[in-house]
Amino acid sequence: MHPCVPALSSGINAEYGYASEMFHGKSVRGRYGDAVMEMDYCIGKILDKLNELGIDRNTFVFFTSDNGAATYRRRDGGDNGPFLCGKETTYEGGMREPGIAWWPGTVPAGTITHQLSNIMDLFTTSLSLAGVKPPQDRIIDGIDLSSTMLDRAGPLLDRPIWYYRGNEMMAVRLGAYKAHYWLWTEFGNDPRTFTFCQGQYIQNVTVHDQVNHTDQPVLFNVDRDPGEKFVISHKSKEYSTALARIAPVVAEHRRTMERGEPSLNYCDAAVQNWAPPGCEELGYCLKGPASNPKLCIWDH
């Protein structure tokens, strides 16, 4: 594979574990580290090109991820540091991501914000930065965070973050507090041989079976306890105070939620990127299978 060319879904680069031959074996972190090293190199090339073209001061770049590291892949799956569990869970290790905004001359360099946000906010924020109003004929879930990005002294917006798995609201975060309404870790797998929480076990928190805590949510202060190790007692004043804020927000969310048709309800291998741009030069273009959409089966 050539560096900076997207990997094909068929796994033609499986020998190198998501990294091209140029980076194979170059990091001390194994195949996963090789891939991260290549990603760092490729992002650097993109930023260099923006500078070369003289458009760096007119280009907004945002770097983030869609989920935490896949800890079930063990040493080939990354590490979520202090956060609990990983990809495919609604614990912090599965959902909390870094976010880096880059816009020389506009976004102040070296600043840090503790504003809670999610990827859906990028749509609304990008429209605002471009001077475009969002569509008015539909509900837009993301909020405009441009004021937080551009003004280092700007106030933080007090907004909830929802943790969903499929159609189920598993948890919600409001300020420093995160309330789990459902707990579920293994999704039908034998935890002795497969787990999304490699090397981590929190009694009554990392659970094999689905556990409904809707009547009494499991509460953490994830500012003070980002690893979700210490459950706040439901008998404490801290618990009742936090839930007094969270409960009406959840109730309003459920009352006003307009559920759309999930775009991933039907699976079809034909829509995967079998022949990305540039594959002709590399001799890696593949012919995709015939379209055969079928109802997906999800373990939630």
PDB file of N, CA and C in Angstrom, residues 39-107:
ATOM      1  N   MET A  39      -0.675   7.580  10.207  1.00  0.00           N
ATOM      2  CA  MET A  39      -1.719   8.598  10.247  1.00  0.00           C
ATOM      3  C   MET A  39      -1.129   9.964  10.593  1.00  0.00           C
ATOM      4  N   ASP A  40      -0.229  10.002  11.553  1.00  0.00           N
ATOM      5  CA  ASP A  40       0.433  11.245  11.935  1.00  0.00           C
ATOM      6  C   ASP A  40       1.199  11.829  10.742  1.00  0.00           C
ATOM      7  N   TYR A  41       1.896  10.971  10.029  1.00  0.00           N
ATOM      8  CA  TYR A  41       2.660  11.397   8.851  1.00  0.00           C
ATOM      9  C   TYR A  41       1.727  11.984   7.786  1.00  0.00           C
ATOM     10  N   CYS A  42       0.604  11.299   7.533  1.00  0.00           N
ATOM     11  CA  CYS A  42      -0.305  11.726   6.469  1.00  0.00           C
ATOM     12  C   CYS A  42      -1.009  13.031   6.811  1.00  0.00           C
ATOM     13  N   ILE A  43      -1.390  13.199   8.078  1.00  0.00           N
ATOM     14  CA  ILE A  43      -2.012  14.458   8.482  1.00  0.00           C
ATOM     15  C   ILE A  43      -1.010  15.595   8.343  1.00  0.00           C
ATOM     16  N   GLY A  44       0.236  15.318   8.679  1.00  0.00           N
ATOM     17  CA  GLY A  44       1.279  16.325   8.486  1.00  0.00           C
ATOM     18  C   GLY A  44       1.433  16.728   7.030  1.00  0.00           C
ATOM     19  N   LYS A  45       1.337  15.750   6.131  1.00  0.00           N
ATOM     20  CA  LYS A  45       1.435  16.051   4.698  1.00  0.00           C
ATOM     21  C   LYS A  45       0.279  16.935   4.241  1.00  0.00           C
ATOM     22  N   ILE A  46      -0.919  16.668   4.768  1.00  0.00           N
ATOM     23  CA  ILE A  46      -2.085  17.477   4.404  1.00  0.00           C
ATOM     24  C   ILE A  46      -1.909  18.918   4.890  1.00  0.00           C
ATOM     25  N   LEU A  47      -1.470  19.081   6.136  1.00  0.00           N
ATOM     26  CA  LEU A  47      -1.264  20.430   6.662  1.00  0.00           C
ATOM     27  C   LEU A  47      -0.147  21.153   5.918  1.00  0.00           C
ATOM     28  N   ASP A  48       0.899  20.409   5.557  1.00  0.00           N
ATOM     29  CA  ASP A  48       1.983  21.007   4.764  1.00  0.00           C
ATOM     30  C   ASP A  48       1.457  21.519   3.425  1.00  0.00           C
ATOM     31  N   LYS A  49       0.558  20.766   2.801  1.00  0.00           N
ATOM     32  CA  LYS A  49       0.000  21.166   1.507  1.00  0.00           C
ATOM     33  C   LYS A  49      -0.858  22.425   1.657  1.00  0.00           C
ATOM     34  N   LEU A  50      -1.621  22.508   2.755  1.00  0.00           N
ATOM     35  CA  LEU A  50      -2.410  23.724   2.989  1.00  0.00           C
ATOM     36  C   LEU A  50      -1.500  24.944   3.104  1.00  0.00           C
ATOM     37  N   ASN A  51      -0.383  24.777   3.827  1.00  0.00           N
ATOM     38  CA  ASN A  51       0.590  25.874   3.940  1.00  0.00           C
ATOM     39  C   ASN A  51       1.210  26.214   2.584  1.00  0.00           C
ATOM     40  N   GLU A  52       1.560  25.184   1.838  1.00  0.00           N
ATOM     41  CA  GLU A  52       2.186  25.373   0.526  1.00  0.00           C
ATOM     42  C   GLU A  52       1.264  26.131  -0.422  1.00  0.00           C
ATOM     43  N   LEU A  53      -0.029  25.833  -0.363  1.00  0.00           N
ATOM     44  CA  LEU A  53      -1.003  26.489  -1.236  1.00  0.00           C
ATOM     45  C   LEU A  53      -1.422  27.860  -0.722  1.00  0.00           C
ATOM     46  N   GLY A  54      -0.984  28.214   0.485  1.00  0.00           N
ATOM     47  CA  GLY A  54      -1.318  29.517   1.050  1.00  0.00           C
ATOM     48  C   GLY A  54      -2.758  29.636   1.500  1.00  0.00           C
ATOM     49  N   ILE A  55      -3.394  28.511   1.826  1.00  0.00           N
ATOM     50  CA  ILE A  55      -4.797  28.555   2.241  1.00  0.00           C
ATOM     51  C   ILE A  55      -4.972  28.104   3.694  1.00  0.00           C
ATOM     52  N   ASP A  56      -3.858  27.988   4.427  1.00  0.00           N
ATOM     53  CA  ASP A  56      -3.937  27.511   5.803  1.00  0.00           C
ATOM     54  C   ASP A  56      -4.737  28.459   6.696  1.00  0.00           C
ATOM     55  N   ARG A  57      -4.698  29.761   6.413  1.00  0.00           N
ATOM     56  CA  ARG A  57      -5.435  30.722   7.233  1.00  0.00           C
ATOM     57  C   ARG A  57      -6.880  30.880   6.784  1.00  0.00           C
ATOM     58  N   ASN A  58      -7.273  30.099   5.808  1.00  0.00           N
ATOM     59  CA  ASN A  58      -8.662  30.120   5.354  1.00  0.00           C
ATOM     60  C   ASN A  58      -9.261  28.714   5.367  1.00  0.00           C
ATOM     61  N   THR A  59      -8.653  27.823   6.183  1.00  0.00           N
ATOM     62  CA  THR A  59      -9.097  26.429   6.237  1.00  0.00           C
ATOM     63  C   THR A  59      -9.242  25.987   7.691  1.00  0.00           C
ATOM     64  N   PHE A  60     -10.427  25.497   8.021  1.00  0.00           N
ATOM     65  CA  PHE A  60     -10.695  24.987   9.362  1.00  0.00           C
ATOM     66  C   PHE A  60     -10.478  23.473   9.358  1.00  0.00           C
ATOM     67  N   VAL A  61      -9.596  22.996  10.218  1.00  0.00           N
ATOM     68  CA  VAL A  61      -9.293  21.565  10.318  1.00  0.00           C
ATOM     69  C   VAL A  61      -9.667  21.094  11.716  1.00  0.00           C
ATOM     70  N   PHE A  62     -10.382  19.968  11.770  1.00  0.00           N
ATOM     71  CA  PHE A  62     -10.747  19.406  13.078  1.00  0.00           C
ATOM     72  C   PHE A  62     -10.392  17.928  13.077  1.00  0.00           C
ATOM     73  N   PHE A  63      -9.642  17.508  14.093  1.00  0.00           N
ATOM     74  CA  PHE A  63      -9.188  16.121  14.204  1.00  0.00           C
ATOM     75  C   PHE A  63      -9.862  15.461  15.394  1.00  0.00           C
ATOM     76  N   THR A  64     -10.526  14.322  15.132  1.00  0.00           N
ATOM     77  CA  THR A  64     -11.140  13.565  16.217  1.00  0.00           C
ATOM     78  C   THR A  64     -11.330  12.123  15.757  1.00  0.00           C
ATOM     79  N   SER A  65     -12.104  11.342  16.496  1.00  0.00           N
ATOM     80  CA  SER A  65     -12.357   9.956  16.134  1.00  0.00           C
ATOM     81  C   SER A  65     -13.822   9.631  16.399  1.00  0.00           C
ATOM     82  N   ASP A  66     -14.282   8.530  15.839  1.00  0.00           N
ATOM     83  CA  ASP A  66     -15.687   8.157  16.011  1.00  0.00           C
ATOM     84  C   ASP A  66     -15.908   7.266  17.223  1.00  0.00           C
ATOM     85  N   ASN A  67     -14.878   6.695  17.784  1.00  0.00           N
ATOM     86  CA  ASN A  67     -15.035   5.840  18.970  1.00  0.00           C
ATOM     87  C   ASN A  67     -13.669   5.595  19.600  1.00  0.00           C
ATOM     88  N   GLY A  68     -13.696   5.026  20.799  1.00  0.00           N
ATOM     89  CA  GLY A  68     -12.452   4.714  21.479  1.00  0.00           C
ATOM     90  C   GLY A  68     -11.746   3.522  20.858  1.00  0.00           C
ATOM     91  N   ALA A  69     -10.571   3.232  21.376  1.00  0.00           N
ATOM     92  CA  ALA A  69      -9.765   2.128  20.854  1.00  0.00           C
ATOM     93  C   ALA A  69     -10.479   0.796  21.033  1.00  0.00           C
ATOM     94  N   ALA A  70     -10.270  -0.101  20.065  1.00  0.00           N
ATOM     95  CA  ALA A  70     -10.890  -1.438  20.097  1.00  0.00           C
ATOM     96  C   ALA A  70     -10.069  -2.336  21.015  1.00  0.00           C
ATOM     97  N   THR A  71     -10.315  -2.218  22.309  1.00  0.00           N
ATOM     98  CA  THR A  71      -9.511  -2.952  23.287  1.00  0.00           C
ATOM     99  C   THR A  71      -9.683  -4.458  23.180  1.00  0.00           C
ATOM    100  N   TYR A  72     -10.791  -4.914  22.546  1.00  0.00           N
ATOM    101  CA  TYR A  72     -10.979  -6.360  22.382  1.00  0.00           C
ATOM    102  C   TYR A  72      -9.948  -6.959  21.429  1.00  0.00           C
ATOM    103  N   ARG A  73      -9.234  -6.099  20.671  1.00  0.00           N
ATOM    104  CA  ARG A  73      -8.172  -6.600  19.801  1.00  0.00           C
ATOM    105  C   ARG A  73      -6.836  -6.702  20.543  1.00  0.00           C
ATOM    106  N   ARG A  74      -6.904  -6.510  21.836  1.00  0.00           N
ATOM    107  CA  ARG A  74      -5.739  -6.631  22.708  1.00  0.00           C
ATOM    108  C   ARG A  74      -4.607  -5.720  22.253  1.00  0.00           C
ATOM    109  N   ARG A  75      -3.406  -6.216  22.077  1.00  0.00           N
ATOM    110  CA  ARG A  75      -2.270  -5.338  21.778  1.00  0.00           C
ATOM    111  C   ARG A  75      -2.352  -4.701  20.405  1.00  0.00           C
ATOM    112  N   ASP A  76      -3.229  -5.199  19.553  1.00  0.00           N
ATOM    113  CA  ASP A  76      -3.409  -4.597  18.225  1.00  0.00           C
ATOM    114  C   ASP A  76      -4.575  -3.616  18.209  1.00  0.00           C
ATOM    115  N   GLY A  77      -5.116  -3.301  19.379  1.00  0.00           N
ATOM    116  CA  GLY A  77      -6.319  -2.486  19.402  1.00  0.00           C
ATOM    117  C   GLY A  77      -6.216  -1.151  20.094  1.00  0.00           C
ATOM    118  N   GLY A  78      -5.056  -0.717  20.497  1.00  0.00           N
ATOM    119  CA  GLY A  78      -4.929   0.585  21.124  1.00  0.00           C
ATOM    120  C   GLY A  78      -5.210   0.553  22.618  1.00  0.00           C
ATOM    121  N   ASP A  79      -5.137   1.718  23.223  1.00  0.00           N
ATOM    122  CA  ASP A  79      -5.253   1.849  24.676  1.00  0.00           C
ATOM    123  C   ASP A  79      -6.033   3.126  24.968  1.00  0.00           C
ATOM    124  N   ASN A  80      -7.036   3.032  25.834  1.00  0.00           N
ATOM    125  CA  ASN A  80      -7.849   4.198  26.177  1.00  0.00           C
ATOM    126  C   ASN A  80      -7.413   4.882  27.465  1.00  0.00           C
ATOM    127  N   GLY A  81      -6.186   4.618  27.885  1.00  0.00           N
ATOM    128  CA  GLY A  81      -5.647   5.300  29.052  1.00  0.00           C
ATOM    129  C   GLY A  81      -6.478   5.049  30.293  1.00  0.00           C
ATOM    130  N   PRO A  82      -6.885   6.102  31.003  1.00  0.00           N
ATOM    131  CA  PRO A  82      -7.612   5.911  32.265  1.00  0.00           C
ATOM    132  C   PRO A  82      -9.082   5.556  32.087  1.00  0.00           C
ATOM    133  N   PHE A  83      -9.587   5.612  30.856  1.00  0.00           N
ATOM    134  CA  PHE A  83     -11.022   5.455  30.640  1.00  0.00           C
ATOM    135  C   PHE A  83     -11.436   3.986  30.598  1.00  0.00           C
ATOM    136  N   LEU A  84     -12.664   3.730  31.021  1.00  0.00           N
ATOM    137  CA  LEU A  84     -13.157   2.365  31.172  1.00  0.00           C
ATOM    138  C   LEU A  84     -13.590   1.764  29.835  1.00  0.00           C
ATOM    139  N   CYS A  85     -13.133   0.530  29.587  1.00  0.00           N
ATOM    140  CA  CYS A  85     -13.530  -0.270  28.418  1.00  0.00           C
ATOM    141  C   CYS A  85     -13.139   0.402  27.107  1.00  0.00           C
ATOM    142  N   GLY A  86     -13.842   0.045  26.007  1.00  0.00           N
ATOM    143  CA  GLY A  86     -13.423   0.549  24.710  1.00  0.00           C
ATOM    144  C   GLY A  86     -14.547   0.557  23.703  1.00  0.00           C
ATOM    145  N   LYS A  87     -14.154   0.568  22.443  1.00  0.00           N
ATOM    146  CA  LYS A  87     -15.092   0.617  21.324  1.00  0.00           C
ATOM    147  C   LYS A  87     -16.244  -0.375  21.507  1.00  0.00           C
ATOM    148  N   GLU A  88     -17.431   0.024  21.095  1.00  0.00           N
ATOM    149  CA  GLU A  88     -18.666  -0.748  21.161  1.00  0.00           C
ATOM    150  C   GLU A  88     -19.299  -0.757  22.544  1.00  0.00           C
ATOM    151  N   THR A  89     -18.783   0.069  23.458  1.00  0.00           N
ATOM    152  CA  THR A  89     -19.431   0.243  24.756  1.00  0.00           C
ATOM    153  C   THR A  89     -19.792   1.712  24.932  1.00  0.00           C
ATOM    154  N   THR A  90     -20.643   1.988  25.923  1.00  0.00           N
ATOM    155  CA  THR A  90     -20.992   3.373  26.219  1.00  0.00           C
ATOM    156  C   THR A  90     -20.321   3.851  27.500  1.00  0.00           C
ATOM    157  N   TYR A  91     -19.262   3.157  27.902  1.00  0.00           N
ATOM    158  CA  TYR A  91     -18.399   3.680  28.956  1.00  0.00           C
ATOM    159  C   TYR A  91     -17.485   4.731  28.332  1.00  0.00           C
ATOM    160  N   GLU A  92     -16.727   5.450  29.163  1.00  0.00           N
ATOM    161  CA  GLU A  92     -15.913   6.548  28.640  1.00  0.00           C
ATOM    162  C   GLU A  92     -14.864   6.073  27.636  1.00  0.00           C
ATOM    163  N   GLY A  93     -14.326   4.867  27.833  1.00  0.00           N
ATOM    164  CA  GLY A  93     -13.335   4.349  26.898  1.00  0.00           C
ATOM    165  C   GLY A  93     -13.892   4.088  25.509  1.00  0.00           C
ATOM    166  N   GLY A  94     -15.201   3.929  25.417  1.00  0.00           N
ATOM    167  CA  GLY A  94     -15.815   3.698  24.115  1.00  0.00           C
ATOM    168  C   GLY A  94     -16.270   4.955  23.427  1.00  0.00           C
ATOM    169  N   MET A  95     -16.482   6.044  24.188  1.00  0.00           N
ATOM    170  CA  MET A  95     -17.121   7.227  23.627  1.00  0.00           C
ATOM    171  C   MET A  95     -16.305   8.513  23.724  1.00  0.00           C
ATOM    172  N   ARG A  96     -15.461   8.640  24.728  1.00  0.00           N
ATOM    173  CA  ARG A  96     -14.752   9.918  24.905  1.00  0.00           C
ATOM    174  C   ARG A  96     -13.559   9.995  23.955  1.00  0.00           C
ATOM    175  N   GLU A  97     -13.474  11.079  23.215  1.00  0.00           N
ATOM    176  CA  GLU A  97     -12.429  11.237  22.199  1.00  0.00           C
ATOM    177  C   GLU A  97     -11.710  12.565  22.349  1.00  0.00           C
ATOM    178  N   PRO A  98     -10.473  12.625  21.857  1.00  0.00           N
ATOM    179  CA  PRO A  98      -9.820  13.938  21.778  1.00  0.00           C
ATOM    180  C   PRO A  98     -10.428  14.745  20.641  1.00  0.00           C
ATOM    181  N   GLY A  99     -10.342  16.044  20.733  1.00  0.00           N
ATOM    182  CA  GLY A  99     -10.778  16.916  19.646  1.00  0.00           C
ATOM    183  C   GLY A  99      -9.769  18.038  19.488  1.00  0.00           C
ATOM    184  N   ILE A 100      -9.215  18.179  18.299  1.00  0.00           N
ATOM    185  CA  ILE A 100      -8.184  19.196  18.062  1.00  0.00           C
ATOM    186  C   ILE A 100      -8.638  20.089  16.914  1.00  0.00           C
ATOM    187  N   ALA A 101      -8.795  21.381  17.189  1.00  0.00           N
ATOM    188  CA  ALA A 101      -9.172  22.356  16.160  1.00  0.00           C
ATOM    189  C   ALA A 101      -7.927  23.111  15.711  1.00  0.00           C
ATOM    190  N   TRP A 102      -7.784  23.297  14.397  1.00  0.00           N
ATOM    191  CA  TRP A 102      -6.597  23.965  13.822  1.00  0.00           C
ATOM    192  C   TRP A 102      -7.055  24.965  12.773  1.00  0.00           C
ATOM    193  N   TRP A 103      -6.746  26.220  13.020  1.00  0.00           N
ATOM    194  CA  TRP A 103      -7.065  27.268  12.054  1.00  0.00           C
ATOM    195  C   TRP A 103      -6.160  28.457  12.371  1.00  0.00           C
ATOM    196  N   PRO A 104      -4.948  28.479  11.826  1.00  0.00           N
ATOM    197  CA  PRO A 104      -3.979  29.526  12.148  1.00  0.00           C
ATOM    198  C   PRO A 104      -4.564  30.928  11.989  1.00  0.00           C
ATOM    199  N   GLY A 105      -4.371  31.739  13.018  1.00  0.00           N
ATOM    200  CA  GLY A 105      -4.846  33.117  12.976  1.00  0.00           C
ATOM    201  C   GLY A 105      -6.282  33.285  13.423  1.00  0.00           C
ATOM    202  N   THR A 106      -7.009  32.183  13.608  1.00  0.00           N
ATOM    203  CA  THR A 106      -8.419  32.281  14.001  1.00  0.00           C
ATOM    204  C   THR A 106      -8.696  31.509  15.287  1.00  0.00           C
ATOM    205  N   VAL A 107      -8.340  30.229  15.331  1.00  0.00           N
ATOM    206  CA  VAL A 107      -8.454  29.457  16.564  1.00  0.00           C
ATOM    207  C   VAL A 107      -7.172  29.669  17.364  1.00  0.00           C
TER     208      VAL A 107
END
